[in-house]
mmCIF file with all atom_site columns, C-alpha atoms in Angstrom:
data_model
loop_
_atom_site.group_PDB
_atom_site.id
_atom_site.type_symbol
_atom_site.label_atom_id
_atom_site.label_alt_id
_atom_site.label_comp_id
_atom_site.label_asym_id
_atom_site.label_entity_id
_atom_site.label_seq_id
_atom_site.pdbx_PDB_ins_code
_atom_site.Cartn_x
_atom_site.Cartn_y
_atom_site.Cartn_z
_atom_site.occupancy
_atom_site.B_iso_or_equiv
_atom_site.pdbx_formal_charge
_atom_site.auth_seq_id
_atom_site.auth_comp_id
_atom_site.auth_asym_id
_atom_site.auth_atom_id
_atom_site.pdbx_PDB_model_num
ATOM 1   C CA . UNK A 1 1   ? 0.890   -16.708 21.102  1.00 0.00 ? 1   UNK A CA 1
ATOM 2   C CA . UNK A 1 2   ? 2.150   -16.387 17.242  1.00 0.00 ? 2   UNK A CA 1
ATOM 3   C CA . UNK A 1 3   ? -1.416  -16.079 16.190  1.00 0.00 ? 3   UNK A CA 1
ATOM 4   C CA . UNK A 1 4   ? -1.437  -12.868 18.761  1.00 0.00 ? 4   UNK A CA 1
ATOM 5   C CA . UNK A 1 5   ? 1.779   -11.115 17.951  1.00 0.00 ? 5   UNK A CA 1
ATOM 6   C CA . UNK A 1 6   ? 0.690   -11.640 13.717  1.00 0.00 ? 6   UNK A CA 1
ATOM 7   C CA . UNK A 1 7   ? -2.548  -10.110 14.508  1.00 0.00 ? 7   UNK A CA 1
ATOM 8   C CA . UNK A 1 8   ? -0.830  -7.154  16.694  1.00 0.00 ? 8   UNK A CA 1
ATOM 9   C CA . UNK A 1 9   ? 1.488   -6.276  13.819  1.00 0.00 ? 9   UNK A CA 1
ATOM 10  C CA . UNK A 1 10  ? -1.228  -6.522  11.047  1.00 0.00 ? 10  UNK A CA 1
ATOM 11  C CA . UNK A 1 11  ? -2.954  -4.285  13.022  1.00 0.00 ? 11  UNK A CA 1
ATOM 12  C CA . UNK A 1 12  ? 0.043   -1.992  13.869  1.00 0.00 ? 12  UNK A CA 1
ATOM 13  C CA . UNK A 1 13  ? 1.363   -2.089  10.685  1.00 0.00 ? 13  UNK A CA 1
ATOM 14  C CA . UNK A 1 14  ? -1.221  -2.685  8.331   1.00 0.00 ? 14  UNK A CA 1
ATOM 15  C CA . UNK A 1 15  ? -4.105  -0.505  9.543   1.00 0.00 ? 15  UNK A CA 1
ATOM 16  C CA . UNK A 1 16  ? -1.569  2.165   10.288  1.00 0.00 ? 16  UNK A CA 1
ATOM 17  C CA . UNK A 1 17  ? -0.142  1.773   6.756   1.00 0.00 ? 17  UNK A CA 1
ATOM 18  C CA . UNK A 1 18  ? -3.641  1.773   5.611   1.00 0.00 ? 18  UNK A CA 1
ATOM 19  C CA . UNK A 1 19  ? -4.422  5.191   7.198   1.00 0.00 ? 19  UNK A CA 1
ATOM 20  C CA . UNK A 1 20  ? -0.979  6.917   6.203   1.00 0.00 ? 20  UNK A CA 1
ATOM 21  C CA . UNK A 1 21  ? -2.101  5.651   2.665   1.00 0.00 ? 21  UNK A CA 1
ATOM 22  C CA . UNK A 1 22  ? -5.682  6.801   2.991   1.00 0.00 ? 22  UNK A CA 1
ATOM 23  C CA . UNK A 1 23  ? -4.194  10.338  4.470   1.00 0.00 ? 23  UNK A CA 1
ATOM 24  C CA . UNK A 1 24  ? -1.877  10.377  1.595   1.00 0.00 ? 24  UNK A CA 1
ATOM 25  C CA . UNK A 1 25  ? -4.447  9.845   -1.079  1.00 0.00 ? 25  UNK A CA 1
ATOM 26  C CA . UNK A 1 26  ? -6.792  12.341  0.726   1.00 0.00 ? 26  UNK A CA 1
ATOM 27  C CA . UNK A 1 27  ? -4.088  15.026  0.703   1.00 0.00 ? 27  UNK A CA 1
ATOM 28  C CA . UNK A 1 28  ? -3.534  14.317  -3.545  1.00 0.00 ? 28  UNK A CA 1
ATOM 29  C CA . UNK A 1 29  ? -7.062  14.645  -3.689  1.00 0.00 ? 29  UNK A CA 1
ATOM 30  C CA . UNK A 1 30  ? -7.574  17.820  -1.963  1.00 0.00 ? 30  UNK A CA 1
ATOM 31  C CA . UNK A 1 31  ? -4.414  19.167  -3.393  1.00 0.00 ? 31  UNK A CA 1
ATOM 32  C CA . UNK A 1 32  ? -5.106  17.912  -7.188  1.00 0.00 ? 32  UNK A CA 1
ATOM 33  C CA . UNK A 1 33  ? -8.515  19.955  -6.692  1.00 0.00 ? 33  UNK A CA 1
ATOM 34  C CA . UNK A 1 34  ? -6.788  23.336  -6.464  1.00 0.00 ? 34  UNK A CA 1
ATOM 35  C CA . UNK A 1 35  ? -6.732  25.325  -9.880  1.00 0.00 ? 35  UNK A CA 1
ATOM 36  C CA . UNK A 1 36  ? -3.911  24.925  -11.436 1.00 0.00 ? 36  UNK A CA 1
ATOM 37  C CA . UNK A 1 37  ? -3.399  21.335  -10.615 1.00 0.00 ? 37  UNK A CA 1
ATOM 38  C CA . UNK A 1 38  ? -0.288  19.836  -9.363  1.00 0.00 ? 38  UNK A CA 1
ATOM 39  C CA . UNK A 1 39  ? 3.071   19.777  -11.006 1.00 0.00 ? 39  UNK A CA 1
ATOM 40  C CA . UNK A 1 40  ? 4.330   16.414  -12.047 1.00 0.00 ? 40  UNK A CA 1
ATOM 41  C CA . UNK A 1 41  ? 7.246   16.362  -9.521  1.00 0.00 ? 41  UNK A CA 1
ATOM 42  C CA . UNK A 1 42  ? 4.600   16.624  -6.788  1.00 0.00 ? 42  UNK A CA 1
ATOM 43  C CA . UNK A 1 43  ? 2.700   13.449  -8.486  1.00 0.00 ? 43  UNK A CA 1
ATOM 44  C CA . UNK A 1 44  ? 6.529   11.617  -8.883  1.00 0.00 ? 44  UNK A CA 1
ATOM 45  C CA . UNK A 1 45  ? 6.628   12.660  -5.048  1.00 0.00 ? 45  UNK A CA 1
ATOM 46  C CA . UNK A 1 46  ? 3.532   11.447  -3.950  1.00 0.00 ? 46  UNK A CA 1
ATOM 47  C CA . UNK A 1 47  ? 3.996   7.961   -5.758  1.00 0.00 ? 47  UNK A CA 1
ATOM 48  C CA . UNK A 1 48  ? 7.005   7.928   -4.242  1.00 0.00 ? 48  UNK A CA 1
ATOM 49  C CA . UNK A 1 49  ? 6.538   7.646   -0.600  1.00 0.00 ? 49  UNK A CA 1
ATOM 50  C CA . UNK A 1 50  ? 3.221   5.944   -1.555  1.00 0.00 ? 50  UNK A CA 1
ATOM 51  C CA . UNK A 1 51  ? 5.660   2.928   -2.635  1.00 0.00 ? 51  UNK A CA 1
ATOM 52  C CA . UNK A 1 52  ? 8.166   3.185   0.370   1.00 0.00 ? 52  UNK A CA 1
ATOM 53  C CA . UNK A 1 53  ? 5.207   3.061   2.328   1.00 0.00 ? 53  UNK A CA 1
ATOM 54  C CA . UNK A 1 54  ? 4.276   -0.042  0.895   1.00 0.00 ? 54  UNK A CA 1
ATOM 55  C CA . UNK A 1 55  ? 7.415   -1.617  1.117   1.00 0.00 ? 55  UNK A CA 1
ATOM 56  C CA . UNK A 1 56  ? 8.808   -0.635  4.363   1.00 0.00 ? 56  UNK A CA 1
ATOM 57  C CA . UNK A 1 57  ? 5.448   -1.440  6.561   1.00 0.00 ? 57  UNK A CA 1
ATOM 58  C CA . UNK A 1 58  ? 5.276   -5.297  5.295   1.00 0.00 ? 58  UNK A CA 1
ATOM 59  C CA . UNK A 1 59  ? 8.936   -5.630  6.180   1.00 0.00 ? 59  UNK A CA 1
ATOM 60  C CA . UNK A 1 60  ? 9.196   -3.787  9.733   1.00 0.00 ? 60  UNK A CA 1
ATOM 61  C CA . UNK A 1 61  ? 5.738   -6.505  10.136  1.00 0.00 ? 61  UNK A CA 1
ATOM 62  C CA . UNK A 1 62  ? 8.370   -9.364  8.884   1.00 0.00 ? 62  UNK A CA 1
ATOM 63  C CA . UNK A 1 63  ? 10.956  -8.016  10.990  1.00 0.00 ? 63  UNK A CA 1
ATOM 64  C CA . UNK A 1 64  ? 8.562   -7.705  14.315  1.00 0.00 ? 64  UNK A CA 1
ATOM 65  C CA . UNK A 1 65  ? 7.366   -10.824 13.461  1.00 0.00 ? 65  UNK A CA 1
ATOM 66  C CA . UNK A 1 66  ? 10.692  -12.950 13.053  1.00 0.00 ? 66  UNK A CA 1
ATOM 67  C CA . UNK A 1 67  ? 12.828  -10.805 15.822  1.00 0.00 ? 67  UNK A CA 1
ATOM 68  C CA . UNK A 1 68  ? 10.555  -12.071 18.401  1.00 0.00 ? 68  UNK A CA 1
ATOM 69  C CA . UNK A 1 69  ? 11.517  -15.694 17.329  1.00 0.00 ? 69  UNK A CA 1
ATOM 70  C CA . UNK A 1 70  ? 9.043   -16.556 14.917  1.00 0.00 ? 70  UNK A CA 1
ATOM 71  C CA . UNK A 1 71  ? 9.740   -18.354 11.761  1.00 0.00 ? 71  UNK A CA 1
ATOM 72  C CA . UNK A 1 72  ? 9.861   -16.659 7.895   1.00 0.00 ? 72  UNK A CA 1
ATOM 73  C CA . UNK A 1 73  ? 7.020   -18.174 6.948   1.00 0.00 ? 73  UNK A CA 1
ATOM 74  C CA . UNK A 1 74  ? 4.571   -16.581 10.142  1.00 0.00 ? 74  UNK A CA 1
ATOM 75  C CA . UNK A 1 75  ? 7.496   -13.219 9.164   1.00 0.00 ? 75  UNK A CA 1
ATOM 76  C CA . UNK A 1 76  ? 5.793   -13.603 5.150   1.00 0.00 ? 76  UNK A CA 1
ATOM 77  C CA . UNK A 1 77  ? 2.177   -14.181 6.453   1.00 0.00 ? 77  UNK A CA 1
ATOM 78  C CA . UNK A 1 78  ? 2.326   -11.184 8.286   1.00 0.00 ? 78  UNK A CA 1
ATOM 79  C CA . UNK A 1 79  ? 3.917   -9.571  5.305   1.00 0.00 ? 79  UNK A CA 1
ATOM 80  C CA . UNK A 1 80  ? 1.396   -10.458 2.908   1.00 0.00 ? 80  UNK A CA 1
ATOM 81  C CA . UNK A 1 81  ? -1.652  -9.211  5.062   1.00 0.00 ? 81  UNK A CA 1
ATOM 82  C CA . UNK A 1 82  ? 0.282   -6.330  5.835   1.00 0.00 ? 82  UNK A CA 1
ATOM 83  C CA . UNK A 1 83  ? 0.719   -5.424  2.432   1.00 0.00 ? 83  UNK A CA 1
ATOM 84  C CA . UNK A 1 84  ? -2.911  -6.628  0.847   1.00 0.00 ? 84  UNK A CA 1
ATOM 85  C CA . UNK A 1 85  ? -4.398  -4.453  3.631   1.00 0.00 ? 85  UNK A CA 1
ATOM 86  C CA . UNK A 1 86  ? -2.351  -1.432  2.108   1.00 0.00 ? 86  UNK A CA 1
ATOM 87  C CA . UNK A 1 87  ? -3.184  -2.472  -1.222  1.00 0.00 ? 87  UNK A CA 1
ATOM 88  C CA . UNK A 1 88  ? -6.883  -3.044  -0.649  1.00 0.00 ? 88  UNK A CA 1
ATOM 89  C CA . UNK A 1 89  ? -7.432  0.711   0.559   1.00 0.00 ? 89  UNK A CA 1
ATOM 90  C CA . UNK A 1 90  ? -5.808  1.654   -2.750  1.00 0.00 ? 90  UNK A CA 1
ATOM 91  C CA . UNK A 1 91  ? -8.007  -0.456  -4.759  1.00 0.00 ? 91  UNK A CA 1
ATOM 92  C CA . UNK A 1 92  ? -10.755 0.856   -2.748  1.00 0.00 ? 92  UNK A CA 1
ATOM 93  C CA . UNK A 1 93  ? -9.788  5.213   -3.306  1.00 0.00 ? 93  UNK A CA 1
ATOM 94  C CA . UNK A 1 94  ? -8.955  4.329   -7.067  1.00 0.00 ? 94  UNK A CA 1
ATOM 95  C CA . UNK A 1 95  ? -12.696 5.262   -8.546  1.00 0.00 ? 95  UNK A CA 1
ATOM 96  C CA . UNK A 1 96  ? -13.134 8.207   -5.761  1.00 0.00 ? 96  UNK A CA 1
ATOM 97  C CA . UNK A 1 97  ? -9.820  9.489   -7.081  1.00 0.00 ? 97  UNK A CA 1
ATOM 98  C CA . UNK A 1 98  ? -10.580 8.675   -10.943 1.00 0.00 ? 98  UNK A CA 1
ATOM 99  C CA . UNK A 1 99  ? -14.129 10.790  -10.305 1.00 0.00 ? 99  UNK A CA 1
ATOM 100 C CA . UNK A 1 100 ? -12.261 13.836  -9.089  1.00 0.00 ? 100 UNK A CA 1
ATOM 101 C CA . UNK A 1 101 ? -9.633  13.524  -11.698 1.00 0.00 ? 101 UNK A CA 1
ATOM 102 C CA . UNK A 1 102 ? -12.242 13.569  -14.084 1.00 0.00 ? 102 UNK A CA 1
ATOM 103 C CA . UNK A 1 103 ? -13.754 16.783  -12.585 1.00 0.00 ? 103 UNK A CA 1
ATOM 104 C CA . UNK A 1 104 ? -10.679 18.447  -12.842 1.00 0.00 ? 104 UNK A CA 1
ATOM 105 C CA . UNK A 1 105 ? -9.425  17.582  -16.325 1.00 0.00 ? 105 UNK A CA 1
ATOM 106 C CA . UNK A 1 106 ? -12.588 17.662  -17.727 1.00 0.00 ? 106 UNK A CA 1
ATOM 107 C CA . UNK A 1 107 ? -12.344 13.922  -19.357 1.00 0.00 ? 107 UNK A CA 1
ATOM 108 C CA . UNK A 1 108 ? -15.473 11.956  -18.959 1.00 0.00 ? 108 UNK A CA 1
ATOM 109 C CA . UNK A 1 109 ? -13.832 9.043   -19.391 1.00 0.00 ? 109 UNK A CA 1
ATOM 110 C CA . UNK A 1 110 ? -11.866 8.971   -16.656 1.00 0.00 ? 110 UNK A CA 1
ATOM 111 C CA . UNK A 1 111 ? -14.798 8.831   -13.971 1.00 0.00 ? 111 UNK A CA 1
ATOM 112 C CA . UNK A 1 112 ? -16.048 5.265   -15.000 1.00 0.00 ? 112 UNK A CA 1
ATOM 113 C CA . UNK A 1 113 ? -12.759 3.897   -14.081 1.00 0.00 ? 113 UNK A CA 1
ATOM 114 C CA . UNK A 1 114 ? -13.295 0.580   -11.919 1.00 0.00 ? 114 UNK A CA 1
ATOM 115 C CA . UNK A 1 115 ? -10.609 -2.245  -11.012 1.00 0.00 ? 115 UNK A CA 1
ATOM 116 C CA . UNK A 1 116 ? -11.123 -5.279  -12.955 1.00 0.00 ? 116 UNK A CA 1
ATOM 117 C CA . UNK A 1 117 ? -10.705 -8.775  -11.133 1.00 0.00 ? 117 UNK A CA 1
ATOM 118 C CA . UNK A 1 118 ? -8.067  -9.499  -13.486 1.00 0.00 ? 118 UNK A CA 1
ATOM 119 C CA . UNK A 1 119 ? -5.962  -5.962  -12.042 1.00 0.00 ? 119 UNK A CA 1
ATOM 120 C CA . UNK A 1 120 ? -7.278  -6.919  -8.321  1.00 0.00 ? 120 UNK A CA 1
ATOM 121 C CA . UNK A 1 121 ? -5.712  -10.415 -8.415  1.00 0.00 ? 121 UNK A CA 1
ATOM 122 C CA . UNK A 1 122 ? -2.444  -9.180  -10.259 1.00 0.00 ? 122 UNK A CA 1
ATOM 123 C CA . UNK A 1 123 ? -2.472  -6.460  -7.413  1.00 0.00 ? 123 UNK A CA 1
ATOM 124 C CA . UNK A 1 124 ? -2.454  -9.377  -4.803  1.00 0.00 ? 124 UNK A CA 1
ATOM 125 C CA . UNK A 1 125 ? 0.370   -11.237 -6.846  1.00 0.00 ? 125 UNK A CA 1
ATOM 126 C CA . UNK A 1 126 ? 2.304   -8.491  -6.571  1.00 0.00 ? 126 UNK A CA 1
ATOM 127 C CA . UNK A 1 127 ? 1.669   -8.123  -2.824  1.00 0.00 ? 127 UNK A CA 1
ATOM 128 C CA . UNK A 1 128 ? 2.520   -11.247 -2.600  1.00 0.00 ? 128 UNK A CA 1
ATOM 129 C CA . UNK A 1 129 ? 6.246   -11.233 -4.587  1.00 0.00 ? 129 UNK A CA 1
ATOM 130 C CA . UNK A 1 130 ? 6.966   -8.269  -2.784  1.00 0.00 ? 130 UNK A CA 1
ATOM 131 C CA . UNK A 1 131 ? 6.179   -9.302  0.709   1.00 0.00 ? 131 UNK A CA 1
ATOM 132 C CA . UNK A 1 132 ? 8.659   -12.866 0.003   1.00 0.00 ? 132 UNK A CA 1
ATOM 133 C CA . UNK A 1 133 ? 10.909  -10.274 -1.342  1.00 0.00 ? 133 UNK A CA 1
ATOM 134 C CA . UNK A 1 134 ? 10.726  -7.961  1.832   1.00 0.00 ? 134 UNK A CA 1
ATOM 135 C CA . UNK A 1 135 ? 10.838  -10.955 4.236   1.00 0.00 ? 135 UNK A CA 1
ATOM 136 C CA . UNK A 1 136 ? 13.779  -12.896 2.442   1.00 0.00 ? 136 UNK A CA 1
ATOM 137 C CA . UNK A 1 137 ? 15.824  -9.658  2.819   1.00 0.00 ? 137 UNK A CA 1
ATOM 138 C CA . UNK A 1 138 ? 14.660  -9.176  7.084   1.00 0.00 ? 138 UNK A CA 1
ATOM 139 C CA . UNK A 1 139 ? 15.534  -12.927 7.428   1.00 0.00 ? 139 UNK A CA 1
ATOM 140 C CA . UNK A 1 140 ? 18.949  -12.045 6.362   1.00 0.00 ? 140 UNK A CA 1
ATOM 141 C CA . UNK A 1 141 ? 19.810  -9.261  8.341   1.00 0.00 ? 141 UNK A CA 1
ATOM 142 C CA . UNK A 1 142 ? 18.342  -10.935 11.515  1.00 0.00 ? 142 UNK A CA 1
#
């Protein structure tokens, strides 16, 4: 049953995450389109809750995951999926969003933007740190 519960909260909380992050990313794209742009406090805003987003989801998945009596390590696999799911959807919008940023600002150079394999694999390190981080804290407070 461990396999089960893992693949209910990566799907809870990673394709959920993965939508709120698409949605979010959707809504700076429609709003960035507008003719005057967006402030900067709007972009500090939207990176914002783009990061809590990514670090609360992997650890309410850690916290499901170990509450229910499962170990840290099935807790920081869940994490970790949870998180590269998130993380893959923003790897995914970054040339749709360099594009549009490009037709806004008028900077050619901005539309050939692509991840590298070197940025995608430091992306998943990251993913990676974080989610230990995330679980090592819910394994303390449960």
């Amino acid at each position: 049953m461990t396999s089960v519960n893992s693949l209910v909260n990566i799907a809870v909380f990673g394709i959920g995450g993965a939508v709120l992050v698409a949605a979010l990313i959707g809504l700076l794209l429609v709003l960035s389109g507008s003719s005057r742009g967006l402030p900067p406090r709007v972009l500090t805003g939207f990176g914002v809750v783009s990061i809590v987003l990514w670090v609360v989801l992997p650890a309410l998945a850690a916290l499901n995951a170990m509450s229910a009596g499962f170990g840290f390590w099935v807790g920081f696999g869940t994490a970790s999926v949870v998180a590269m799911v998130m993380y893959a959807v923003n790897a995914a919008m970054l040339p749709m969003v360099a594009r549009r940023q490009a037709l806004v600002s008028g900077r050619s150079s901005l539309a050939g933007i692509k991840p590298t394999p070197s940025v995608l694999s430091g992306g998943l390190f990251v993913c990676l740190a974080m989610s230990l981080l995330v679980t090592g804290v819910m394994a303390f407070l449960t």
